[in-house]
XYZ file of C-alpha atoms in Angstrom:
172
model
C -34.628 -55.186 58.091
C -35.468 -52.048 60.324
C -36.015 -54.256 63.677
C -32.272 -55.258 63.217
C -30.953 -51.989 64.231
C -33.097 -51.763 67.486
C -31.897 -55.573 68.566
C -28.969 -54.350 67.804
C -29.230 -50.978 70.394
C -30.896 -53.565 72.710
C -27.671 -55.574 72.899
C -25.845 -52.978 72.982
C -27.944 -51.899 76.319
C -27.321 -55.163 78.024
C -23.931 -54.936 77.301
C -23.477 -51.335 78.254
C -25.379 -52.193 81.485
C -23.711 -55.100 82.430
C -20.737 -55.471 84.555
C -18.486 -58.162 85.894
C -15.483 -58.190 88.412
C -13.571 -61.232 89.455
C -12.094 -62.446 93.007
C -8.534 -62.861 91.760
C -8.158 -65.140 95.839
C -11.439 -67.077 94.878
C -11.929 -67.144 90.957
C -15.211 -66.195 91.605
C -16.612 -63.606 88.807
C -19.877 -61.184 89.984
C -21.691 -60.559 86.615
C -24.096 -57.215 87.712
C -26.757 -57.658 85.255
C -29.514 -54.805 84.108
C -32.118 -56.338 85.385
C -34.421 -55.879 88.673
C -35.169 -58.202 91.584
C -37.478 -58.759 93.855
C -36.741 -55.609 95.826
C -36.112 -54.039 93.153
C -32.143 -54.419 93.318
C -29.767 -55.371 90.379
C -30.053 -59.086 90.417
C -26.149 -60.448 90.160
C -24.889 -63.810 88.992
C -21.625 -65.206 90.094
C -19.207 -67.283 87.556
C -16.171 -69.400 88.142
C -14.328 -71.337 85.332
C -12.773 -74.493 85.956
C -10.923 -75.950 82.829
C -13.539 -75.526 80.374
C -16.810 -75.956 82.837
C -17.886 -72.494 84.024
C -20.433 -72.954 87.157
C -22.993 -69.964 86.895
C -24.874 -69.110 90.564
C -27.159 -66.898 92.350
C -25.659 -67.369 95.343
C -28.580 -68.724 97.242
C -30.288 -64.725 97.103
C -33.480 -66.094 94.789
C -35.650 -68.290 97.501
C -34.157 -66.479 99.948
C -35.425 -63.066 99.066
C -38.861 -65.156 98.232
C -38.529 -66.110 102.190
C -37.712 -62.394 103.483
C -40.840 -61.452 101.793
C -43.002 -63.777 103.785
C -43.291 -66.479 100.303
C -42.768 -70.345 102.213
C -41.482 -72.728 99.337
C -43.867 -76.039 100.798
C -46.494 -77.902 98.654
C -47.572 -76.058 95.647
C -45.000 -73.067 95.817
C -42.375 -76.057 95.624
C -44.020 -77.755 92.514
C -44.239 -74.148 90.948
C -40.540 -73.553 91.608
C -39.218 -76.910 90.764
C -41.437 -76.903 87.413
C -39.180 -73.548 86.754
C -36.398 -75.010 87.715
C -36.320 -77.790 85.074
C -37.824 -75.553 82.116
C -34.247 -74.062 82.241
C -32.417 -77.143 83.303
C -31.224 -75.269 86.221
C -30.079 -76.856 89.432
C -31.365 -76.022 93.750
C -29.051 -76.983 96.039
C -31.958 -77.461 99.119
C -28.968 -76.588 101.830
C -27.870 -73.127 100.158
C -30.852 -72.332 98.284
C -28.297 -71.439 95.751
C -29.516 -71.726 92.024
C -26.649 -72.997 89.844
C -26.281 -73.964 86.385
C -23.070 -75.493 84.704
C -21.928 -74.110 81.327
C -18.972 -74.642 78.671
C -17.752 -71.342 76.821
C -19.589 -72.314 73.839
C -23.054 -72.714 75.852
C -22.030 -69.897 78.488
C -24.495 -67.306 76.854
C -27.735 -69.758 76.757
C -27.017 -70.620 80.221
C -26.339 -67.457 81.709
C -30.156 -66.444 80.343
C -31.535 -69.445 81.338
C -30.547 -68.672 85.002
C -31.527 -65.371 84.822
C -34.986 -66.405 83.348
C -35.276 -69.076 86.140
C -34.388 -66.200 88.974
C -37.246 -63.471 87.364
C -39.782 -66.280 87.243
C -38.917 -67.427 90.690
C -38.928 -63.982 92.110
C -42.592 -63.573 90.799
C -43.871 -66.094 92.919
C -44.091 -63.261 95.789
C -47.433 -62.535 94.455
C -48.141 -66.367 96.362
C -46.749 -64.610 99.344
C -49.673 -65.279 102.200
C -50.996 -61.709 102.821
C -51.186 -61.275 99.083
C -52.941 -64.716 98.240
C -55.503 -64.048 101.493
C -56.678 -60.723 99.998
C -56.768 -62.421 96.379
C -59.369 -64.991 97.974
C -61.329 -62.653 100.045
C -61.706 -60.601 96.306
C -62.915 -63.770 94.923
C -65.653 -64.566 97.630
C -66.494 -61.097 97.501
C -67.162 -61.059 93.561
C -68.567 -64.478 93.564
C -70.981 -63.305 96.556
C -71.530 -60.082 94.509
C -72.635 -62.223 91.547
C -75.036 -63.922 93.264
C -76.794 -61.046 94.403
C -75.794 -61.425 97.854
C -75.802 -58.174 100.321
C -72.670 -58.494 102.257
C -70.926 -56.004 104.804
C -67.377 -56.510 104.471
C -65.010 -55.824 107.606
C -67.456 -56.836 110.150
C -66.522 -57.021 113.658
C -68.748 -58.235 115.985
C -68.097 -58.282 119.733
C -68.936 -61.816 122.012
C -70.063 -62.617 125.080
C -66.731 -61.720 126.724
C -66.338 -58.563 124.997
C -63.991 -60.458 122.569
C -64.165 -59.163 119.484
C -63.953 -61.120 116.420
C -63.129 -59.773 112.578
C -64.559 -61.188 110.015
C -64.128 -60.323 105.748
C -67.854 -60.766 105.267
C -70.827 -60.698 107.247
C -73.979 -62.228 105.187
């Protein structure tokens, strides 16, 4: 079939764009994959075999890039991550906040994507980061304001008594 040629390229690419070094002191292997992060950076995987169990990890850099981006993991944002989490069977280790997943070289391939699926779904959840959910809900009152035929003036400021002044997303 034609499409079997570009799957093939497209393995090809991973492969080609995929590279791994190991710690001879620790056993640790870094597997640099192709694709982006959260700040747009390579995301890497670590590997270390043990007899014939290879632990895969991100090495705690998942939740906490989510946390250097102003995303808290509480409440919802922990039910999101832990529903990700056990779509791909993958393991958080609260203390680290290291994602880990335990393969055996026949299973080392389905793992090692299941991780890295877990990681690019996780990462997304910066869109639940604070400033960006506040100006999602302030679009939504707008529009819902709009649609009832409400004339608003948005960025009011109005000044009190004290010569405080006080911002507000909407005046009515």
């Amino acid at each position: 079939m034609w499409i079997d040629k570009y799957l093939d390229e497209y393995c090809a690419w991973i492969r080609d764009n995929t590279q791994s070094q190991v710690d001879e002191q620790t056993g640790w292997a870094t597997i640099s994959t192709p694709y982006f992060g959260l700040f747009n950076d390579g995301i890497d995987l670590f590997a270390k075999k043990t007899g014939e169990t290879i632990t895969l990890s991100d090495d705690g850099a998942t939740i906490s890039n989510l946390e250097l981006s102003g995303v808290t993991i509480v409440k919802t944002r922990k039910i999101f991550v832990q529903n990700i989490l056990t779509n791909y069977g993958i393991k958080l280790n609260e203390a680290t906040k290291e994602l880990t997943t335990t393969a055996t070289p026949s299973t080392f391939a389905e793992r090692k994507h299941a991780l890295l699926s877990a990681i690019i779904q996780i990462s997304d959840l910066d869109t639940l980061a604070t400033h960006n959910v506040s100006a999602t809900f302030a679009d939504d009152v707008r529009a819902y304001l709009e649609s009832l035929g409400q004339i608003i003036t948005p960025g009011f400021i109005a000044k009190g008594a004290t010569g405080l002044e006080f911002s507000f997303d909407f005046q009515i």
